[in-house]
mmCIF file of N, CA and C in Angstrom:
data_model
loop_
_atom_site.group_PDB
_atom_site.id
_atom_site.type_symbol
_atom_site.label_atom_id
_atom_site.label_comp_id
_atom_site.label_asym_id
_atom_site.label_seq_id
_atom_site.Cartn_x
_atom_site.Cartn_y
_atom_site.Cartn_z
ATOM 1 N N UNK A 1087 102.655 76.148 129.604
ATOM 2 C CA UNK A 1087 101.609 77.139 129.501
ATOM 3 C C UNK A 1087 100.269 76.470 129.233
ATOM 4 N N UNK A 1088 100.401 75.432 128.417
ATOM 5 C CA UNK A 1088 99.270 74.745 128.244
ATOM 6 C C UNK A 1088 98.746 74.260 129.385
ATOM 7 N N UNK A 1089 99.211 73.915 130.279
ATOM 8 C CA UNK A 1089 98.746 72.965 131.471
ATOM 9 C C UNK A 1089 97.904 73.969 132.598
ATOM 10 N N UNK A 1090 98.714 75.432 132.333
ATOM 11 C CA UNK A 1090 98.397 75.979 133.299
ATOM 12 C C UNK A 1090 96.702 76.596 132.976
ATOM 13 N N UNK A 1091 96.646 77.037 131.570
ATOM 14 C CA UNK A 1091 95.399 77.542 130.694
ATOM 15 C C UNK A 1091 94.595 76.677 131.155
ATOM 16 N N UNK A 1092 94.722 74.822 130.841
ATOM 17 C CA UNK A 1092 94.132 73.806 130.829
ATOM 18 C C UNK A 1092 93.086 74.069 132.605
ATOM 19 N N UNK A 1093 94.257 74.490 133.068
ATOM 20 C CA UNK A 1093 93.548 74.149 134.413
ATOM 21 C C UNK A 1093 92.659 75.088 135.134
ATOM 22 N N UNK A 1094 93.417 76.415 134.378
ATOM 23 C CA UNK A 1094 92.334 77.513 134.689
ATOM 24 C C UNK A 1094 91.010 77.432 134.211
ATOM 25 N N UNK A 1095 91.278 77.392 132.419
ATOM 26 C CA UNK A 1095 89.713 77.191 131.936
ATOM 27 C C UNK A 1095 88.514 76.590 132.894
ATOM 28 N N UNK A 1096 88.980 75.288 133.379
ATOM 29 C CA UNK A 1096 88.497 74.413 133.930
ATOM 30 C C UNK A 1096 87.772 74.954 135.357
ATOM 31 N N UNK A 1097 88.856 75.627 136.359
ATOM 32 C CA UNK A 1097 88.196 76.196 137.561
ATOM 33 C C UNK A 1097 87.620 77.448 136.942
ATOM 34 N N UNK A 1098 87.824 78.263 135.825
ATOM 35 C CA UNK A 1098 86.955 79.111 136.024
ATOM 36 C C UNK A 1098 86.447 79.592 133.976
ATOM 37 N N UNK A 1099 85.870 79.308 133.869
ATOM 38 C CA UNK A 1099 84.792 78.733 132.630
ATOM 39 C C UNK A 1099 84.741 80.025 132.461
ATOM 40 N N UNK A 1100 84.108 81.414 133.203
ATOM 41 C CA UNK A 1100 83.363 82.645 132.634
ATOM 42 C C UNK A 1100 85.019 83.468 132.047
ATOM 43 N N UNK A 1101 86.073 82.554 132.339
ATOM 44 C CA UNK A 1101 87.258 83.596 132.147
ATOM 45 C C UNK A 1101 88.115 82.610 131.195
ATOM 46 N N UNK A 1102 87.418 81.844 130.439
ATOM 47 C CA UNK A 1102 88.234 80.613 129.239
ATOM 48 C C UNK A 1102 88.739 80.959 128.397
ATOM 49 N N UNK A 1103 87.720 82.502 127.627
ATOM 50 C CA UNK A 1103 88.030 82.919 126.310
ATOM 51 C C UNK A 1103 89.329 84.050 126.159
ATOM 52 N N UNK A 1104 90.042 84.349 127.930
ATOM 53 C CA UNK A 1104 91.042 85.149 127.539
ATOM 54 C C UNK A 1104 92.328 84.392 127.726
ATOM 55 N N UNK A 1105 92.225 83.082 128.303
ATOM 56 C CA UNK A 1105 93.580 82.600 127.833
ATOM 57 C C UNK A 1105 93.884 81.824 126.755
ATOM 58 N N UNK A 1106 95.471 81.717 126.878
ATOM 59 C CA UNK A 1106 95.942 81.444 125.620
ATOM 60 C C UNK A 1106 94.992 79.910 124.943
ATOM 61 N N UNK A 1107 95.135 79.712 124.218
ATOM 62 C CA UNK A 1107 94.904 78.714 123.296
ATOM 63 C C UNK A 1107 96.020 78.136 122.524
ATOM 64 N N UNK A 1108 97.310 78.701 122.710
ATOM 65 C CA UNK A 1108 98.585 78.071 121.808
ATOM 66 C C UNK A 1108 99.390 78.905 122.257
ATOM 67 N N UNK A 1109 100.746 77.836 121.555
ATOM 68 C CA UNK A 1109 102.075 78.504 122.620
ATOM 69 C C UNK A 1109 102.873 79.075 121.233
ATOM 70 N N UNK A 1110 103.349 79.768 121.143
ATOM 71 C CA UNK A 1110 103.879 80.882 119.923
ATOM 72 C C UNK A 1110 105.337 80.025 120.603
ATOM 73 N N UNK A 1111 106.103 79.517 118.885
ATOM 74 C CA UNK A 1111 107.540 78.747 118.993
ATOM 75 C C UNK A 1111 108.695 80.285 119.480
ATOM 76 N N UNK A 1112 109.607 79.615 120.197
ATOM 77 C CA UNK A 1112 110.614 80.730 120.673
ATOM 78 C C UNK A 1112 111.140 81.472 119.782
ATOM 79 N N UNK A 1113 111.263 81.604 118.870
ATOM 80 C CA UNK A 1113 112.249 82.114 117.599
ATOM 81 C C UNK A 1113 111.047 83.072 117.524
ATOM 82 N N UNK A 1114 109.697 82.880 117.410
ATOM 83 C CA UNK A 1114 108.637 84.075 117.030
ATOM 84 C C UNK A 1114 108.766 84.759 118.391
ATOM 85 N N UNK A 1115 108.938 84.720 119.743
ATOM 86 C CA UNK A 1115 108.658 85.289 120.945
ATOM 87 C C UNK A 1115 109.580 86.084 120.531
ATOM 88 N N UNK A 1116 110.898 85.537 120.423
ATOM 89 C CA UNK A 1116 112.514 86.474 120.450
ATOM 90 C C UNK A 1116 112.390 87.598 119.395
ATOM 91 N N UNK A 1117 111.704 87.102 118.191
ATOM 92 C CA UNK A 1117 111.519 88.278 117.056
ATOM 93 C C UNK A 1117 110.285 89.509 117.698
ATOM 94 N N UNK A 1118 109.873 88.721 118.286
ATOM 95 C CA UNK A 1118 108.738 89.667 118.720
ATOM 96 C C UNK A 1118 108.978 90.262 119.935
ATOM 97 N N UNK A 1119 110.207 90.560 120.392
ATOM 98 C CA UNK A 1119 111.072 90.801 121.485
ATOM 99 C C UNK A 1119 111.296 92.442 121.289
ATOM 100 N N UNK A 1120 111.612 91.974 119.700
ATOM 101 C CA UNK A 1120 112.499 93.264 119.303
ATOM 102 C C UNK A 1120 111.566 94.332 119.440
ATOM 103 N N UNK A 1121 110.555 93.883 119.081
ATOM 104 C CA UNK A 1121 108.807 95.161 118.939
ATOM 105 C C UNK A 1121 108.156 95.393 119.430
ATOM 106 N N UNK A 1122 107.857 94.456 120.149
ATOM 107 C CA UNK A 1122 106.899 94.946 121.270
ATOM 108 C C UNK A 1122 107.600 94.352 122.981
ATOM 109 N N UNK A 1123 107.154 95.243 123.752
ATOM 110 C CA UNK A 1123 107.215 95.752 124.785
ATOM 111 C C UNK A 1123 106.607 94.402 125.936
ATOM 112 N N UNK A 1124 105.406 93.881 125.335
ATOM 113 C CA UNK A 1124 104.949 92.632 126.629
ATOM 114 C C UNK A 1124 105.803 91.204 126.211
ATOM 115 N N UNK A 1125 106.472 91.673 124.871
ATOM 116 C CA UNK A 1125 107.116 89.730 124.437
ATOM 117 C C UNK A 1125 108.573 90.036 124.985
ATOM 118 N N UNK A 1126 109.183 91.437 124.937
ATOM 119 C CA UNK A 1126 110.318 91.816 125.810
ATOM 120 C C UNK A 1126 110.469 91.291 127.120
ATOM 121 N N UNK A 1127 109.233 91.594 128.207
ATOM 122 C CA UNK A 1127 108.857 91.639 129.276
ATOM 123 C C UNK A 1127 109.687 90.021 129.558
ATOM 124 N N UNK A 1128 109.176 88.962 128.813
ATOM 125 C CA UNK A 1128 109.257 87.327 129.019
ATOM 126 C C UNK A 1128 110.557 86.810 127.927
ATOM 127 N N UNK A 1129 110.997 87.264 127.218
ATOM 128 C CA UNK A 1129 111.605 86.955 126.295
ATOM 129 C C UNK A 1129 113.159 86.338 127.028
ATOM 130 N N UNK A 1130 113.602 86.823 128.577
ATOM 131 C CA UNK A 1130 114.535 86.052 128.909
ATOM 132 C C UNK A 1130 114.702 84.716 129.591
ATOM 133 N N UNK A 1131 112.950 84.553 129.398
ATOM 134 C CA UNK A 1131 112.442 83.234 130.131
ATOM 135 C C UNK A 1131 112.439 82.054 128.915
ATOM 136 N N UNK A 1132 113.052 82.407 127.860
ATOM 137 C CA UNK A 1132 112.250 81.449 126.490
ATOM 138 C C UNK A 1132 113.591 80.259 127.007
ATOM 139 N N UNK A 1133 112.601 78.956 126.588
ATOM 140 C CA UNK A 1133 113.803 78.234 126.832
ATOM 141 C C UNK A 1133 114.302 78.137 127.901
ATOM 142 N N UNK A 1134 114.451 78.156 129.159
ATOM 143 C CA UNK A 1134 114.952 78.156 130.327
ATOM 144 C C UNK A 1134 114.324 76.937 131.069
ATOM 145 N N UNK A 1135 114.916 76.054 131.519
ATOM 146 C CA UNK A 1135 113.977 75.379 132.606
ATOM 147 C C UNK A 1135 113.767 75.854 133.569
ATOM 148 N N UNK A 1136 112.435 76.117 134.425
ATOM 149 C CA UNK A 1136 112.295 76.990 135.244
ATOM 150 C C UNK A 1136 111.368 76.094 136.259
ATOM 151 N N UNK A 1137 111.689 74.724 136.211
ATOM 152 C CA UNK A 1137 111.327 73.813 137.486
ATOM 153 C C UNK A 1137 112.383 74.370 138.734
ATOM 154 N N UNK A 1138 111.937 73.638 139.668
ATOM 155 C CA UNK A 1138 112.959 73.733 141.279
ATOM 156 C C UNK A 1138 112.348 72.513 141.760
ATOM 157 N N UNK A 1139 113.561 72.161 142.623
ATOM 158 C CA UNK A 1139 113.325 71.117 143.655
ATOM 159 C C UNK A 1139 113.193 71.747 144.711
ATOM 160 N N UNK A 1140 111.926 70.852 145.834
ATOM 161 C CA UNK A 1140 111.852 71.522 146.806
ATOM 162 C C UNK A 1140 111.979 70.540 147.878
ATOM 163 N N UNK A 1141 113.029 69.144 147.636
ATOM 164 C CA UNK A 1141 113.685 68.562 148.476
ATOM 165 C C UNK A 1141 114.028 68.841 149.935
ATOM 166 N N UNK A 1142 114.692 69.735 149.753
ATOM 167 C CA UNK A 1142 115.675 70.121 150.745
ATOM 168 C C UNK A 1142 114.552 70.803 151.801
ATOM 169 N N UNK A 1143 113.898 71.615 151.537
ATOM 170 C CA UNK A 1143 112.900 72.184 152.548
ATOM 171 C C UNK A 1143 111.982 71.633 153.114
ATOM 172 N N UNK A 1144 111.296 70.377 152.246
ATOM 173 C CA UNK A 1144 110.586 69.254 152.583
ATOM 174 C C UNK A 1144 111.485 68.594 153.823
ATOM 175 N N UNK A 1145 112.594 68.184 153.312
ATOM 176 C CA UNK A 1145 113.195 67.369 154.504
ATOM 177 C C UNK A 1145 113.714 67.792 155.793
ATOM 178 N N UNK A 1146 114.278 69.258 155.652
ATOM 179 C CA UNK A 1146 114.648 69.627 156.628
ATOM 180 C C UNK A 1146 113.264 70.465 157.387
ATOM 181 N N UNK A 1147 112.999 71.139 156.748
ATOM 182 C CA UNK A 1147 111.588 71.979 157.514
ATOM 183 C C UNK A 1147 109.943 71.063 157.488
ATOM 184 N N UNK A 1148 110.373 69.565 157.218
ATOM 185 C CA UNK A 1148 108.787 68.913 157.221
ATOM 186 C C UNK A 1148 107.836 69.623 156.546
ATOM 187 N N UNK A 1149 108.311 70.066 155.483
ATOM 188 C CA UNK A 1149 107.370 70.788 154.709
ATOM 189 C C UNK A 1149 106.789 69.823 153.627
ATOM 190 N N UNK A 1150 105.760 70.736 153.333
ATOM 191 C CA UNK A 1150 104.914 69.703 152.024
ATOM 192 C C UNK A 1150 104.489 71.347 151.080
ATOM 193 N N UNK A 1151 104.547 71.369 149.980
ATOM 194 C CA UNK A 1151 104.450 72.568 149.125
ATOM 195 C C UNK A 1151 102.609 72.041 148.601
ATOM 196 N N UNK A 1152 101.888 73.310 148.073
ATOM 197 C CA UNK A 1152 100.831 72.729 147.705
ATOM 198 C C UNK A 1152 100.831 72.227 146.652
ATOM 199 N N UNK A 1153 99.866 71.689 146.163
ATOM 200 C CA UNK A 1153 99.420 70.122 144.687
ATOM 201 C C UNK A 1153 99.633 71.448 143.809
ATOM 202 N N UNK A 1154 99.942 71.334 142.434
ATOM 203 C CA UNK A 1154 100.480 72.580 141.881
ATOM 204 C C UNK A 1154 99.122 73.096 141.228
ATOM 205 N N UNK A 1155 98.104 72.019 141.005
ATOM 206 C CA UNK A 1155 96.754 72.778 140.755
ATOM 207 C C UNK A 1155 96.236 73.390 141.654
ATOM 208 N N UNK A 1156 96.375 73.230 142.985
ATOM 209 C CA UNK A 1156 95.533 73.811 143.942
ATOM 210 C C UNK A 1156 96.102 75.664 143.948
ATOM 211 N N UNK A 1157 97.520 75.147 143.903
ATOM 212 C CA UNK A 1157 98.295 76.331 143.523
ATOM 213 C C UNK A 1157 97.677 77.655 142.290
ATOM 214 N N UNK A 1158 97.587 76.919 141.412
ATOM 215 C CA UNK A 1158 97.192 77.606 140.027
ATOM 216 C C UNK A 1158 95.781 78.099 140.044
ATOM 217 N N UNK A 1159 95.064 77.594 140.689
ATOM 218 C CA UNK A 1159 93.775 77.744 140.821
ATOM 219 C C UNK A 1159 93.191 78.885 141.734
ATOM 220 N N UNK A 1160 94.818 79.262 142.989
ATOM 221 C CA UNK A 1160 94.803 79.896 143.769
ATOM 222 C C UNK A 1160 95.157 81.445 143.485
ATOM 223 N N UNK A 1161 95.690 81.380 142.262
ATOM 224 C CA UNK A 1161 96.487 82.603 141.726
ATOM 225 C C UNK A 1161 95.173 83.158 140.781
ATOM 226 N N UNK A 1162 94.863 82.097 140.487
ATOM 227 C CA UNK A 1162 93.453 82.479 139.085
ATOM 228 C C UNK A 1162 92.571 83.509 140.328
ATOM 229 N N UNK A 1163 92.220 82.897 141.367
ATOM 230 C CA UNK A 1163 91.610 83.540 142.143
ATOM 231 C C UNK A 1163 91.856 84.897 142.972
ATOM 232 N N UNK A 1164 92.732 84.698 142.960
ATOM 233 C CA UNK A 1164 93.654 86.107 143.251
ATOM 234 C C UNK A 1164 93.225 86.908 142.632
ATOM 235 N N UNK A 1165 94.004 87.027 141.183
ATOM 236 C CA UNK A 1165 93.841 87.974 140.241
ATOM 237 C C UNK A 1165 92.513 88.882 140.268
ATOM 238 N N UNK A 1166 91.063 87.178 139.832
ATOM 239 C CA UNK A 1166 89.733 87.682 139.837
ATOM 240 C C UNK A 1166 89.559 88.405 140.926
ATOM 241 N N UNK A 1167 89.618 88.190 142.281
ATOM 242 C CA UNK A 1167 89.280 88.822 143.451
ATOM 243 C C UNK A 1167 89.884 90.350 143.648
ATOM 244 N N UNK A 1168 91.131 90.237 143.082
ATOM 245 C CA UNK A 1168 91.774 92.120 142.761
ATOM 246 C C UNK A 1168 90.877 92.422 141.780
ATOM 247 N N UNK A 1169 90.461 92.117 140.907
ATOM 248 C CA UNK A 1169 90.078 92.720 139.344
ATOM 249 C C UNK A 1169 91.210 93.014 138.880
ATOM 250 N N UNK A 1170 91.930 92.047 138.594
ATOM 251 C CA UNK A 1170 92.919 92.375 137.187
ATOM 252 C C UNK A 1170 92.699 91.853 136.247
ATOM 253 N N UNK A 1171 91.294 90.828 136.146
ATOM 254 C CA UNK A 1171 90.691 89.982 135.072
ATOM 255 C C UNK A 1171 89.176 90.385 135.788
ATOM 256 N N UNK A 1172 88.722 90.539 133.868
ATOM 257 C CA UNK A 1172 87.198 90.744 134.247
ATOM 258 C C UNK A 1172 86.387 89.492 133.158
ATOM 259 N N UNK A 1173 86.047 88.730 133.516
ATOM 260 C CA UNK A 1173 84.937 87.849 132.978
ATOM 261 C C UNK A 1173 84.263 88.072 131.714
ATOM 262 N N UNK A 1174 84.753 87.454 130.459
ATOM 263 C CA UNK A 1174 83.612 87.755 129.217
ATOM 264 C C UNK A 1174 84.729 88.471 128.168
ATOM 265 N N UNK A 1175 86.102 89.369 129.050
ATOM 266 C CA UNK A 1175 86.549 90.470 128.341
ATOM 267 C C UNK A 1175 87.968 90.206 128.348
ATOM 268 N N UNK A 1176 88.225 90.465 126.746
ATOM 269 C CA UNK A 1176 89.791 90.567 126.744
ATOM 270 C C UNK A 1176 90.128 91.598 127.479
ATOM 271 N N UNK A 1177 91.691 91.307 128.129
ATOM 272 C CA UNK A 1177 92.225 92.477 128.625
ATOM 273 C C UNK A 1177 93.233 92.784 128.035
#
C-alpha cells in the first residue's frame, strides 16, 4: 500500500492529502471488520499474497504487461477523470 500511495502522491500532488499515510497492522483491520462496513469490504484480503506471475502469457502470447507504475498512475487517472476523487478533499 505504501508503494502504491508513494507513487500516486508523486504523479498527482493536488490529491496527496487523501491517501493513506500508514498501513493499520492486520489484527486492527480484522477487529475493525467486525464494525464497520469498508474494513469488512477488504478484510478477506489481509494477509494473502496477492502477486501473480505473468510468465506464461508473456511466453506464449509475446506479451509484455505494463511497468507497474505506469499502471498505477493509470488507475489514479481514471478515477480523477470519472470524479470519484476530487482534489484538496477527503472523500
Amino acid at each position: 500500500m505504501k508503494d502504491l500511495a508513494r507513487v500516486l502522491a508523486q504523479s498527482f500532488p493536488d490529491y496527496a492529502s487523501q491517501l493513506p499515510s500508514a498501513e493499520l497492522p492486520n489484527w486492527v483491520v480484522r477487529i475493525l471488520a467486525l464494525i464497520d462496513a469498508d474494513a469488512r469490504m477488504i478484510v478477506h484480503e489481509v494477509g494473502r499474497d496477492l502477486r501473480i506471475n505473468t510468465a506464461k502469457a508473456e511466453t506464449m502470447l509475446q506479451w509484455q504487461p505494463r511497468p507497474e507504475e505506469e499502471t498505477i498512475r493509470a488507475c489514479g487517472q481514471s478515477l480523477i477523470d470519472n470524479g470519484l476523487v476530487t482534489a484538496g478533499r477527503q472523500n
